[in-house]
Amino acid sequence: GGQEAEYTARVARMVVATIDISPFANPAAHDDAARARAAADWDRAMSDVGFAVVAGHGVAPEVVGALRSAAHEFFERSAEAKAAYCHGPYGNPLGGYTGIGTEAVSRTRDTHGGDGGRSAGASAAAPPDLVESFIFKPASPAAAPTCLDKPASAYHSELLRVLGCLHQLTAAALSLPADYFERFYSPHAEVSLRLAYYPALSASEQASSAVRYGEHTDYTGFTLLSQDESDLGEEGAGGLQVKLRSGHWHALQPVRGCFVVNIGDLYEVWTNGRWRSTVHRVMKPPAGSASAAAPRLSIPFFTGPHNEAVIEALPTCVDEEHPPLYEPVLAREHLRRKLSASNV
């Protein structure tokens, strides 16, 4: 009943910490002690789960709301209208639209992630994911739909600002100079704003083995997610789920006005295994439920270092007891291997 749901929600909040990053987003209003506390919390969250709920980021709710309503407007268009914005497979440099049936993300599972890639879902024959996408790239020569252009540009620039705060927070958490990560992300980071639209499920899709988005770890740096508020955060309700070190799946409840942030595989290399990229998935709601009959819109902002960055263990994450676990890897090469595995 109600008490049980409340308990589940409380445990969920304990598993995935909520971290207020305002000491970094609005530094003049906070002292170094507040920044040190946030950094210690961040280190713990990234070491334990690899996910955190981020508050205090300073992005106005109107900026998020405008993009969400524009995205719904675009995805409700006819298949023909949307196809005009298709410029190639998912991951192509122009961005744009990709339809359902073009991607099977769980085929990208390798040895990264808290389970070392040993999971049963990591199947080379996984069915394609039940998701349509639009990738917005502000500098793309291919024009975005008019309805998306302004709201997506505003959101994109705000999230780049938040990303800068997260890099300072991360540097503090790992005892590095505040500007340490700038060299990997400038002159321009490899970022990708993805509008992920999960259409209402047909009766046959509700009954099939396909999931909305298969289990995977993210490929590169931080992912900043605007979660769909209809993800109810209960095990059977569908929506975003995180795999804990215990092997249990844990549903993440949306927190209004917050982003869910998680790390990708390159942070596992950078921190020499101290931080783990966490396996996660998007499940279908139960067949016949109201949630199954409704579309879901999730907005991940994927971020990573520029293509030529060499990623190797950070100086503060290596010592005699912790020799480097991974070979240095070129960011571009790592991403290419992942994308070639996921396209159907």
Short mmCIF file of C-alpha atoms in Angstrom, two decimals:
data_model
loop_
_atom_site.label_atom_id
_atom_site.label_comp_id
_atom_site.label_asym_id
_atom_site.label_seq_id
_atom_site.Cartn_x
_atom_site.Cartn_y
_atom_site.Cartn_z
CA GLY A 1 0.00 0.00 0.00
CA GLY A 2 0.92 3.65 0.49
CA GLN A 3 3.44 2.95 3.25
CA GLU A 4 5.21 0.38 1.13
CA ALA A 5 5.43 2.78 -1.85
CA GLU A 6 6.79 5.49 0.45
CA TYR A 7 9.42 3.08 1.78
CA THR A 8 10.41 2.09 -1.78
CA ALA A 9 10.78 5.76 -2.70
CA ARG A 10 12.90 6.42 0.39
CA VAL A 11 15.22 3.49 -0.38
CA ALA A 12 15.47 4.74 -3.97
CA ARG A 13 16.63 8.14 -2.75
CA MET A 14 19.22 6.47 -0.55
CA VAL A 15 20.54 4.35 -3.43
CA VAL A 16 20.92 7.26 -5.88
CA ALA A 17 22.00 10.40 -4.00
CA THR A 18 20.60 13.86 -4.74
CA ILE A 19 23.51 16.30 -4.94
CA ASP A 20 23.11 20.06 -4.90
CA ILE A 21 25.76 21.48 -7.24
CA SER A 22 24.96 25.16 -6.55
CA PRO A 23 28.34 25.65 -4.79
CA PHE A 24 29.84 25.20 -8.29
CA ALA A 25 26.97 26.61 -10.41
CA ASN A 26 26.73 29.76 -8.27
CA PRO A 27 30.17 29.96 -6.63
CA ALA A 28 29.87 33.52 -5.27
CA ALA A 29 27.07 32.42 -2.93
CA HIS A 30 29.06 29.53 -1.40
CA ASP A 31 32.36 28.95 0.35
CA ASP A 32 35.12 26.39 -0.23
CA ALA A 33 33.79 24.20 2.58
CA ALA A 34 30.46 23.84 0.73
CA ARG A 35 32.34 22.91 -2.45
CA ALA A 36 34.42 20.35 -0.57
CA ARG A 37 31.25 18.75 0.88
CA ALA A 38 29.59 18.54 -2.54
CA ALA A 39 32.79 17.05 -4.01
CA ALA A 40 32.98 14.35 -1.32
CA ASP A 41 29.30 13.47 -1.94
CA TRP A 42 29.95 13.34 -5.69
CA ASP A 43 32.95 11.01 -5.27
CA ARG A 44 30.86 8.67 -3.10
CA ALA A 45 27.91 8.65 -5.54
CA MET A 46 30.10 7.97 -8.56
CA SER A 47 32.07 5.25 -6.74
CA ASP A 48 29.00 3.50 -5.32
CA VAL A 49 26.45 3.76 -8.13
CA GLY A 50 27.80 5.89 -11.00
CA PHE A 51 24.49 7.82 -10.99
CA ALA A 52 23.30 10.90 -9.09
CA VAL A 53 20.29 13.20 -9.13
CA VAL A 54 21.58 16.75 -9.64
CA ALA A 55 19.83 19.78 -8.11
CA GLY A 56 20.98 23.40 -7.88
CA HIS A 57 22.10 23.50 -11.53
CA GLY A 58 20.37 26.79 -12.31
CA VAL A 59 18.58 25.70 -15.53
CA ALA A 60 15.18 27.43 -15.59
CA PRO A 61 12.19 25.04 -15.73
CA GLU A 62 10.88 27.03 -18.73
CA VAL A 63 13.96 26.05 -20.77
CA VAL A 64 13.28 22.35 -20.13
CA GLY A 65 9.50 22.69 -20.62
CA ALA A 66 9.87 24.50 -23.97
CA LEU A 67 12.09 21.74 -25.38
CA ARG A 68 9.81 18.96 -24.12
CA SER A 69 6.69 20.47 -25.73
CA ALA A 70 8.54 21.16 -29.02
CA ALA A 71 9.80 17.56 -29.08
CA HIS A 72 6.29 16.16 -28.58
CA GLU A 73 5.10 18.39 -31.43
CA PHE A 74 7.81 17.05 -33.74
CA PHE A 75 7.40 13.34 -32.91
CA GLU A 76 3.61 13.49 -33.33
CA ARG A 77 4.13 14.35 -37.03
CA SER A 78 3.66 11.75 -39.78
CA ALA A 79 6.44 9.25 -40.54
CA GLU A 80 6.96 10.97 -43.93
CA ALA A 81 7.37 14.42 -42.37
CA LYS A 82 9.91 13.10 -39.86
CA ALA A 83 11.82 11.10 -42.50
CA ALA A 84 12.75 14.38 -44.23
CA TYR A 85 15.12 14.96 -41.28
CA CYS A 86 16.89 11.60 -41.56
CA HIS A 87 20.55 12.16 -42.57
CA GLY A 88 22.00 8.70 -42.00
CA PRO A 89 22.35 6.10 -39.23
CA TYR A 90 22.30 6.93 -35.52
CA GLY A 91 25.62 8.60 -34.65
CA ASN A 92 26.06 10.29 -38.05
CA PRO A 93 27.79 13.71 -37.91
CA LEU A 94 24.74 15.71 -39.03
CA GLY A 95 22.41 14.41 -36.33
CA GLY A 96 18.71 14.43 -37.24
CA TYR A 97 15.96 11.81 -37.06
CA THR A 98 16.19 8.02 -36.79
CA GLY A 99 13.12 5.79 -36.73
CA ILE A 100 12.29 2.67 -34.76
CA GLY A 101 14.19 -0.50 -35.56
CA THR A 102 17.57 1.07 -36.37
CA GLU A 103 19.35 0.57 -33.06
CA ALA A 104 19.97 -2.26 -30.57
CA VAL A 105 22.01 -0.68 -27.82
CA SER A 106 22.52 -3.82 -25.72
CA ARG A 107 24.72 -5.22 -28.52
CA THR A 108 27.39 -2.71 -27.38
CA ARG A 109 28.00 -4.40 -24.01
CA ASP A 110 31.69 -5.08 -23.42
CA THR A 111 33.69 -5.58 -20.23
CA HIS A 112 32.89 -2.11 -18.85
CA GLY A 113 30.22 -1.68 -16.21
CA GLY A 114 29.74 -2.95 -12.70
CA ASP A 115 28.98 -6.50 -13.87
CA GLY A 116 32.07 -6.75 -16.10
CA GLY A 117 29.80 -7.33 -19.10
CA ARG A 118 28.72 -10.75 -17.88
CA SER A 119 25.04 -10.07 -18.19
CA ALA A 120 22.52 -12.29 -19.95
CA GLY A 121 20.98 -9.33 -21.80
CA ALA A 122 24.28 -8.56 -23.50
CA SER A 123 23.25 -10.43 -26.57
CA ALA A 124 24.53 -9.87 -30.09
CA ALA A 125 21.06 -10.84 -31.29
CA ALA A 126 19.08 -8.46 -29.07
CA PRO A 127 15.93 -7.14 -30.80
CA PRO A 128 15.95 -3.48 -31.91
CA ASP A 129 14.90 -0.90 -29.31
CA LEU A 130 11.38 0.59 -29.38
CA VAL A 131 12.56 4.20 -29.69
CA GLU A 132 12.66 7.04 -32.23
CA SER A 133 15.33 9.75 -31.94
CA PHE A 134 16.20 13.23 -32.97
CA ILE A 135 19.80 14.31 -32.41
CA PHE A 136 20.12 18.09 -32.26
CA LYS A 137 23.50 19.59 -33.23
CA PRO A 138 23.52 23.40 -33.16
CA ALA A 139 26.27 23.73 -35.77
CA SER A 140 24.91 21.07 -38.15
CA PRO A 141 24.59 22.23 -41.78
CA ALA A 142 21.37 20.18 -41.94
CA ALA A 143 18.53 22.37 -40.68
CA ALA A 144 16.51 21.24 -37.66
CA PRO A 145 12.69 21.53 -37.71
CA THR A 146 11.66 25.12 -36.98
CA CYS A 147 9.71 24.08 -33.87
CA LEU A 148 12.86 22.58 -32.33
CA ASP A 149 15.49 25.07 -33.35
CA LYS A 150 15.19 27.81 -30.69
CA PRO A 151 14.24 25.67 -27.67
CA ALA A 152 16.90 23.05 -28.44
CA SER A 153 19.61 25.72 -28.92
CA ALA A 154 18.74 27.35 -25.59
CA TYR A 155 18.73 23.99 -23.78
CA HIS A 156 22.00 22.91 -25.43
CA SER A 157 23.89 26.02 -24.31
CA GLU A 158 22.52 25.78 -20.75
CA LEU A 159 23.59 22.15 -20.49
CA LEU A 160 27.09 23.00 -21.69
CA ARG A 161 27.24 25.45 -18.77
CA VAL A 162 26.10 22.73 -16.34
CA LEU A 163 28.69 20.36 -17.83
CA GLY A 164 31.42 22.89 -16.98
CA CYS A 165 30.18 22.88 -13.37
CA LEU A 166 30.26 19.07 -13.29
CA HIS A 167 33.85 19.08 -14.54
CA GLN A 168 34.89 21.45 -11.74
CA LEU A 169 33.00 19.29 -9.24
CA THR A 170 34.72 16.18 -10.60
CA ALA A 171 38.17 17.81 -10.44
CA ALA A 172 37.51 18.69 -6.78
CA ALA A 173 36.28 15.15 -6.05
CA LEU A 174 39.45 13.64 -7.53
CA SER A 175 41.87 16.18 -5.96
CA LEU A 176 42.78 17.76 -9.31
CA PRO A 177 43.12 21.46 -10.26
CA ALA A 178 39.71 23.10 -10.95
CA ASP A 179 40.35 23.52 -14.70
CA TYR A 180 41.86 20.04 -15.17
CA PHE A 181 39.20 18.70 -17.58
CA GLU A 182 39.07 21.78 -19.82
CA ARG A 183 41.99 20.53 -21.95
CA PHE A 184 40.00 17.40 -22.85
CA TYR A 185 36.82 19.29 -23.75
CA SER A 186 38.12 22.35 -25.59
CA PRO A 187 38.09 23.80 -28.20
CA HIS A 188 34.88 21.79 -28.51
CA ALA A 189 33.58 18.77 -26.64
CA GLU A 190 31.85 15.90 -28.43
CA VAL A 191 28.31 16.38 -27.20
CA SER A 192 25.00 15.08 -28.46
CA LEU A 193 21.53 16.25 -27.45
CA ARG A 194 19.16 13.36 -28.05
CA LEU A 195 15.40 13.58 -27.95
CA ALA A 196 14.35 9.97 -27.35
CA TYR A 197 10.68 9.31 -28.03
CA TYR A 198 9.14 6.01 -27.01
CA PRO A 199 5.79 5.83 -28.81
CA ALA A 200 2.74 4.32 -27.15
CA LEU A 201 3.14 0.55 -27.44
CA SER A 202 0.89 -1.54 -29.66
CA ALA A 203 -0.64 -4.71 -28.20
CA SER A 204 1.97 -6.89 -29.95
CA GLU A 205 4.85 -4.68 -28.73
CA GLN A 206 3.47 -4.82 -25.19
CA ALA A 207 3.66 -8.61 -25.38
CA SER A 208 7.02 -8.94 -27.23
CA SER A 209 10.47 -9.47 -25.72
CA ALA A 210 11.79 -6.13 -27.09
CA VAL A 211 12.53 -3.58 -24.37
CA ARG A 212 12.17 0.16 -24.83
CA TYR A 213 15.96 0.59 -24.65
CA GLY A 214 18.25 -2.35 -23.93
CA GLU A 215 20.75 -2.61 -21.12
CA HIS A 216 23.99 -0.72 -21.74
CA THR A 217 26.63 1.50 -20.22
CA ASP A 218 27.06 4.98 -21.69
CA TYR A 219 30.00 5.37 -24.00
CA THR A 220 32.06 8.39 -23.02
CA GLY A 221 31.76 11.12 -20.36
CA PHE A 222 28.77 12.40 -18.37
CA THR A 223 25.18 11.92 -19.50
CA LEU A 224 22.77 14.61 -18.24
CA LEU A 225 19.24 13.28 -18.48
CA SER A 226 15.91 15.05 -18.31
CA GLN A 227 13.77 12.08 -17.28
CA ASP A 228 10.15 11.62 -18.28
CA GLU A 229 8.05 12.48 -15.24
CA SER A 230 5.79 9.50 -15.93
CA ASP A 231 8.58 7.06 -14.95
CA LEU A 232 6.95 6.05 -11.70
CA GLY A 233 10.04 4.54 -10.18
CA GLU A 234 8.47 1.22 -9.25
CA GLU A 235 10.05 -2.00 -10.40
CA GLY A 236 7.18 -3.07 -12.66
CA ALA A 237 6.24 0.37 -13.99
CA GLY A 238 8.75 0.60 -16.81
CA GLY A 239 11.09 3.53 -17.24
CA LEU A 240 14.74 3.97 -16.31
CA GLN A 241 16.41 1.26 -14.24
CA VAL A 242 19.97 1.04 -12.91
CA LYS A 243 21.84 -2.18 -12.18
CA LEU A 244 23.40 -2.11 -8.71
CA ARG A 245 26.64 -3.88 -7.82
CA SER A 246 24.51 -6.52 -6.07
CA GLY A 247 23.07 -7.41 -9.49
CA HIS A 248 19.61 -6.07 -8.60
CA TRP A 249 17.81 -3.69 -10.94
CA HIS A 250 16.70 -0.46 -9.34
CA ALA A 251 14.03 1.87 -10.80
CA LEU A 252 14.86 5.59 -10.73
CA GLN A 253 12.10 7.98 -9.76
CA PRO A 254 12.10 11.36 -11.51
CA VAL A 255 12.67 14.32 -9.19
CA ARG A 256 11.01 17.46 -10.55
CA GLY A 257 13.49 20.13 -11.64
CA CYS A 258 16.50 17.81 -11.41
CA PHE A 259 18.72 16.03 -13.92
CA VAL A 260 19.87 12.43 -13.58
CA VAL A 261 23.62 12.36 -14.24
CA ASN A 262 25.69 9.25 -14.84
CA ILE A 263 29.19 8.51 -16.03
CA GLY A 264 30.22 6.68 -19.16
CA ASP A 265 32.99 4.17 -19.81
CA LEU A 266 35.76 6.73 -20.24
CA TYR A 267 35.44 7.80 -16.59
CA GLU A 268 36.11 4.23 -15.60
CA VAL A 269 39.40 4.48 -17.55
CA TRP A 270 40.17 7.97 -16.22
CA THR A 271 39.57 7.04 -12.56
CA ASN A 272 41.28 3.64 -12.97
CA GLY A 273 38.14 1.78 -11.89
CA ARG A 274 37.44 3.95 -8.81
CA TRP A 275 34.24 5.17 -10.53
CA ARG A 276 32.13 2.62 -12.40
CA SER A 277 30.04 3.20 -15.50
CA THR A 278 26.71 1.71 -14.48
CA VAL A 279 24.59 -0.63 -16.58
CA HIS A 280 21.09 0.76 -17.14
CA ARG A 281 18.05 0.10 -19.31
CA VAL A 282 14.58 1.42 -20.11
CA MET A 283 11.82 -1.09 -19.48
CA LYS A 284 8.32 -1.31 -20.90
CA PRO A 285 5.40 -0.68 -18.57
CA PRO A 286 3.17 -3.72 -17.89
CA ALA A 287 1.00 -4.81 -20.83
CA GLY A 288 -2.42 -3.17 -20.63
CA SER A 289 -1.31 -0.41 -18.22
CA ALA A 290 -2.05 3.29 -18.77
CA SER A 291 1.71 3.93 -19.05
CA ALA A 292 2.02 1.43 -21.93
CA ALA A 293 -0.62 3.33 -23.87
CA ALA A 294 1.18 6.66 -23.42
CA PRO A 295 4.32 7.91 -25.21
CA ARG A 296 7.45 8.64 -23.19
CA LEU A 297 10.00 11.38 -23.89
CA SER A 298 13.46 11.21 -22.40
CA ILE A 299 16.15 13.82 -23.17
CA PRO A 300 19.72 12.66 -22.62
CA PHE A 301 22.62 15.04 -23.28
CA PHE A 302 25.64 12.84 -23.96
CA THR A 303 29.02 14.45 -23.42
CA GLY A 304 32.56 13.38 -24.04
CA PRO A 305 36.04 14.73 -24.64
CA HIS A 306 37.11 15.93 -28.09
CA ASN A 307 38.05 13.21 -30.56
CA GLU A 308 41.82 13.55 -30.25
CA ALA A 309 41.89 13.37 -26.44
CA VAL A 310 43.98 10.52 -25.06
CA ILE A 311 42.20 9.02 -22.04
CA GLU A 312 44.37 7.30 -19.44
CA ALA A 313 44.40 6.92 -15.66
CA LEU A 314 44.42 10.27 -13.83
CA PRO A 315 47.52 11.01 -11.72
CA THR A 316 45.45 10.99 -8.49
CA CYS A 317 43.94 7.57 -9.29
CA VAL A 318 47.18 5.62 -9.68
CA ASP A 319 49.70 4.53 -7.05
CA GLU A 320 51.71 1.44 -6.16
CA GLU A 321 48.63 -0.37 -4.91
CA HIS A 322 46.52 0.78 -7.89
CA PRO A 323 48.53 0.35 -11.11
CA PRO A 324 46.73 1.41 -14.34
CA LEU A 325 44.03 -1.14 -15.25
CA TYR A 326 43.33 0.06 -18.80
CA GLU A 327 45.42 0.87 -21.86
CA PRO A 328 45.29 4.57 -22.84
CA VAL A 329 42.57 5.05 -25.48
CA LEU A 330 41.89 7.75 -28.07
CA ALA A 331 38.39 9.14 -27.43
CA ARG A 332 37.48 8.93 -31.12
CA GLU A 333 38.48 5.28 -31.43
CA HIS A 334 36.56 4.27 -28.31
CA LEU A 335 33.34 5.91 -29.58
CA ARG A 336 33.72 4.41 -33.07
CA ARG A 337 33.92 0.88 -31.61
CA LYS A 338 30.77 1.45 -29.55
CA LEU A 339 28.67 2.96 -32.36
CA SER A 340 29.58 0.26 -34.87
CA ALA A 341 28.36 -2.37 -32.40
CA SER A 342 24.96 -0.70 -31.76
CA ASN A 343 23.68 0.01 -35.30
CA VAL A 344 21.35 -2.67 -36.64
#
